[in-house]
Amino acid sequence: MSRGRGKRLSADLKARVALEAAKGHKTASEIAQEYQVHPTQISQWKRQLLDGLPDLFEAGQSRKEPTTEEVTAPLYEEIGRLKMELDFV
């Protein structure tokens, strides 16, 4: 007998279930019954949520928009290099 894959759940639903479990207002069994998923799966999603939270805030700080100069400087360097190659030929 081969095992089926089961149903695929969206990332949005997984996040909502994990967040609800992290809040602690309901037990994992209550949430599992409501969303029709196994309580063990809810515990895994909750653990993934809690483990990933520090990275979320760290990534938010490092995601600054590059300045115009940071974007254009490499482009001007490439233009200069290409001009020199063209002049050489």
Backbone as JSON, one array per atom type, in Angstrom:
{
  "sequence": "MSRGRGKRLSADLKARVALEAAKGHKTASEIAQEYQVHPTQISQWKRQLLDGLPDLFEAGQSRKEPTTEEVTAPLYEEIGRLKMELDFV",
  "N": [[0.84, -1.19, 0.0], [0.53, 2.16, -0.82], [1.21, 5.36, 0.48], [-0.92, 8.18, 0.39], [-0.59, 11.61, -0.64], [-2.09, 13.46, 0.74], [-3.98, 16.41, 1.62], [-3.22, 19.58, 0.22], [-2.3, 22.51, 1.81], [-2.71, 26.02, 1.95], [-0.13, 28.51, 2.35], [-1.01, 30.7, 3.71], [-3.16, 29.74, 5.23], [-1.8, 27.94, 6.87], [-0.2, 29.71, 8.29], [-2.14, 31.19, 9.66], [-3.25, 29.19, 11.29], [-1.0, 28.43, 12.8], [-0.46, 30.83, 14.1], [-2.77, 31.13, 15.62], [-2.45, 28.94, 17.29], [-0.15, 29.73, 18.63], [-1.06, 31.9, 20.06], [-2.56, 30.73, 22.07], [-5.21, 30.63, 22.96], [-6.9, 28.58, 22.34], [-6.82, 24.99, 22.54], [-4.5, 22.7, 20.97], [-5.87, 20.54, 20.0], [-8.48, 21.5, 19.72], [-8.12, 23.43, 17.74], [-7.18, 21.78, 15.72], [-9.43, 20.24, 15.2], [-11.15, 22.2, 14.27], [-9.88, 23.13, 11.89], [-9.39, 20.8, 10.6], [-6.92, 19.36, 10.63], [-4.02, 17.52, 11.73], [-3.14, 17.46, 15.2], [-0.39, 17.27, 15.76], [0.77, 18.3, 13.47], [-0.01, 20.94, 13.7], [1.5, 21.69, 15.92], [4.05, 21.53, 14.79], [3.91, 23.57, 12.84], [3.55, 25.74, 14.52], [5.98, 25.74, 15.91], [7.7, 26.28, 13.77], [6.85, 28.84, 13.16], [7.49, 30.28, 15.53], [10.26, 29.87, 15.61], [11.04, 31.23, 13.32], [10.46, 33.9, 13.72], [12.47, 35.76, 14.84], [14.2, 36.03, 12.6], [12.53, 37.27, 10.8], [12.24, 39.9, 11.77], [14.88, 40.71, 11.73], [15.52, 40.57, 9.01], [13.85, 42.55, 8.07], [15.06, 44.92, 8.85], [17.38, 44.93, 7.36], [16.55, 45.29, 4.82], [16.83, 47.69, 3.17], [16.18, 50.27, 0.81], [18.17, 50.58, -2.08], [20.35, 53.33, -2.77], [20.26, 55.84, -5.36], [22.8, 56.3, -6.33], [24.14, 53.94, -5.6], [22.96, 52.17, -7.31], [23.45, 53.17, -9.88], [26.26, 53.44, -10.11], [27.65, 50.88, -10.61], [26.62, 50.46, -13.16], [27.59, 52.6, -14.72], [30.29, 51.96, -14.58], [30.32, 49.59, -16.06], [29.52, 50.6, -18.54], [31.73, 52.22, -19.14], [33.76, 50.26, -19.31], [32.84, 48.76, -21.49], [32.95, 50.72, -23.51], [35.68, 51.11, -23.68], [36.48, 48.61, -24.6], [35.24, 48.62, -27.1], [36.53, 50.78, -28.35], [39.08, 49.71, -28.5], [38.79, 47.71, -30.36]],
  "CA": [[0.0, 0.0, 0.0], [1.28, 3.41, -0.85], [0.55, 6.46, 1.19], [-1.27, 9.35, -0.41], [0.05, 12.84, -0.21], [-2.95, 14.27, 1.58], [-4.4, 17.67, 1.02], [-2.26, 20.69, 0.25], [-2.86, 23.69, 2.45], [-2.0, 27.24, 1.56], [0.76, 29.1, 3.35], [-1.84, 31.62, 4.48], [-3.9, 28.95, 6.21], [-0.82, 27.42, 7.83], [0.2, 30.83, 9.14], [-3.26, 31.51, 10.57], [-3.36, 28.11, 12.28], [0.16, 28.53, 13.69], [-0.63, 32.01, 14.94], [-3.82, 30.82, 16.58], [-1.86, 28.03, 18.28], [0.81, 30.5, 19.42], [-1.82, 32.76, 20.98], [-2.89, 29.9, 23.22], [-6.6, 30.76, 23.39], [-7.51, 27.27, 22.15], [-5.87, 23.89, 22.56], [-4.16, 22.2, 19.64], [-6.95, 19.63, 19.59], [-9.61, 22.33, 19.27], [-7.73, 24.04, 16.46], [-7.1, 20.68, 14.76], [-10.79, 19.88, 14.84], [-11.72, 23.32, 13.5], [-9.27, 23.22, 10.57], [-9.27, 19.43, 10.12], [-5.52, 18.95, 10.49], [-3.57, 16.76, 12.89], [-2.53, 18.33, 16.23], [1.07, 17.25, 15.62], [1.1, 19.24, 12.38], [-0.17, 22.29, 14.26], [2.68, 21.93, 16.75], [5.18, 21.79, 13.9], [3.74, 24.91, 12.26], [3.76, 26.71, 15.61], [7.42, 25.77, 16.15], [8.3, 26.99, 12.62], [6.5, 30.26, 13.32], [8.27, 30.87, 16.62], [11.68, 29.85, 15.24], [11.28, 32.17, 12.23], [10.17, 35.29, 14.07], [13.64, 36.64, 14.89], [14.68, 36.29, 11.25], [11.61, 38.2, 10.17], [12.56, 41.26, 12.17], [16.24, 41.0, 11.28], [15.46, 40.79, 7.57], [13.16, 43.81, 7.84], [16.0, 46.01, 9.03], [18.41, 44.93, 6.33], [15.91, 45.48, 3.52], [16.71, 49.1, 2.82], [16.21, 50.55, -0.63], [19.47, 51.1, -2.49], [20.32, 54.71, -3.25], [20.45, 55.99, -6.8], [24.23, 56.17, -6.6], [24.49, 52.52, -5.48], [22.43, 51.47, -8.48], [24.03, 53.66, -11.13], [27.72, 53.32, -10.16], [28.09, 49.7, -11.38], [26.2, 50.61, -14.56], [28.56, 53.48, -15.37], [31.52, 51.19, -14.71], [30.12, 48.67, -17.18], [29.53, 51.41, -19.77], [33.12, 52.6, -19.39], [34.49, 49.08, -19.73], [32.39, 48.42, -22.85], [33.47, 51.75, -24.42], [37.11, 50.83, -23.88], [36.57, 47.42, -25.46], [34.85, 49.02, -28.44], [37.6, 51.6, -28.89], [40.22, 48.85, -28.76], [38.52, 46.96, -31.59]],
  "C": [[0.88, 1.25, 0.0], [0.47, 4.49, -0.14], [0.25, 7.6, 0.25], [-0.6, 10.58, 0.14], [-0.81, 13.66, 0.75], [-3.3, 15.57, 0.9], [-3.31, 18.73, 1.18], [-2.95, 21.9, 0.84], [-2.04, 24.9, 2.07], [-1.13, 27.74, 2.71], [-0.01, 30.04, 4.26], [-2.59, 30.88, 5.59], [-2.96, 28.42, 7.28], [-0.4, 28.51, 8.81], [-0.9, 31.18, 10.13], [-3.38, 30.46, 11.67], [-2.22, 28.2, 13.28], [0.04, 29.72, 14.62], [-1.69, 31.78, 16.0], [-3.29, 29.89, 17.68], [-0.9, 28.78, 19.19], [0.11, 31.41, 20.42], [-2.23, 32.0, 22.23], [-4.32, 30.02, 23.72], [-7.34, 29.43, 23.27], [-6.42, 26.21, 22.23], [-5.59, 23.45, 21.12], [-5.25, 21.28, 19.12], [-8.15, 20.41, 19.07], [-9.32, 22.94, 17.9], [-7.7, 22.96, 15.37], [-8.5, 20.29, 14.29], [-11.42, 20.96, 13.95], [-11.2, 23.34, 12.07], [-9.05, 21.86, 9.91], [-7.83, 19.08, 9.72], [-5.11, 18.25, 11.78], [-2.91, 17.7, 13.91], [-1.0, 18.37, 16.15], [1.52, 18.23, 14.55], [0.99, 20.67, 12.88], [1.03, 22.64, 15.13], [3.91, 22.23, 15.9], [5.1, 23.19, 13.29], [4.0, 25.99, 13.3], [5.25, 26.86, 15.88], [8.12, 26.52, 15.02], [8.04, 28.49, 12.74], [7.39, 30.91, 14.37], [9.76, 30.89, 16.31], [12.0, 30.91, 14.18], [11.05, 33.63, 12.58], [11.41, 36.18, 14.17], [14.2, 36.99, 13.52], [13.81, 37.3, 10.53], [11.97, 39.64, 10.51], [13.97, 41.66, 11.75], [16.25, 41.32, 9.8], [14.8, 42.13, 7.26], [14.09, 45.0, 7.96], [17.01, 46.08, 7.9], [17.84, 45.18, 4.93], [15.75, 46.95, 3.17], [16.81, 49.27, 1.31], [17.58, 51.09, -1.0], [19.33, 52.53, -3.02], [20.56, 54.72, -4.75], [21.91, 55.78, -7.17], [24.67, 54.7, -6.55], [24.02, 51.72, -6.71], [23.18, 51.89, -9.75], [25.54, 53.46, -11.23], [28.18, 52.07, -10.92], [27.71, 49.79, -12.86], [27.17, 51.51, -15.33], [29.9, 52.78, -15.55], [31.45, 50.25, -15.9], [30.14, 49.42, -18.51], [30.95, 51.8, -20.13], [33.94, 51.42, -19.9], [34.13, 48.71, -21.17], [32.9, 49.41, -23.87], [34.94, 51.48, -24.72], [37.31, 49.62, -24.78], [36.24, 47.77, -26.9], [35.93, 49.85, -29.1], [38.82, 50.75, -29.26], [40.03, 48.09, -30.09], [38.55, 47.93, -32.74]]
}
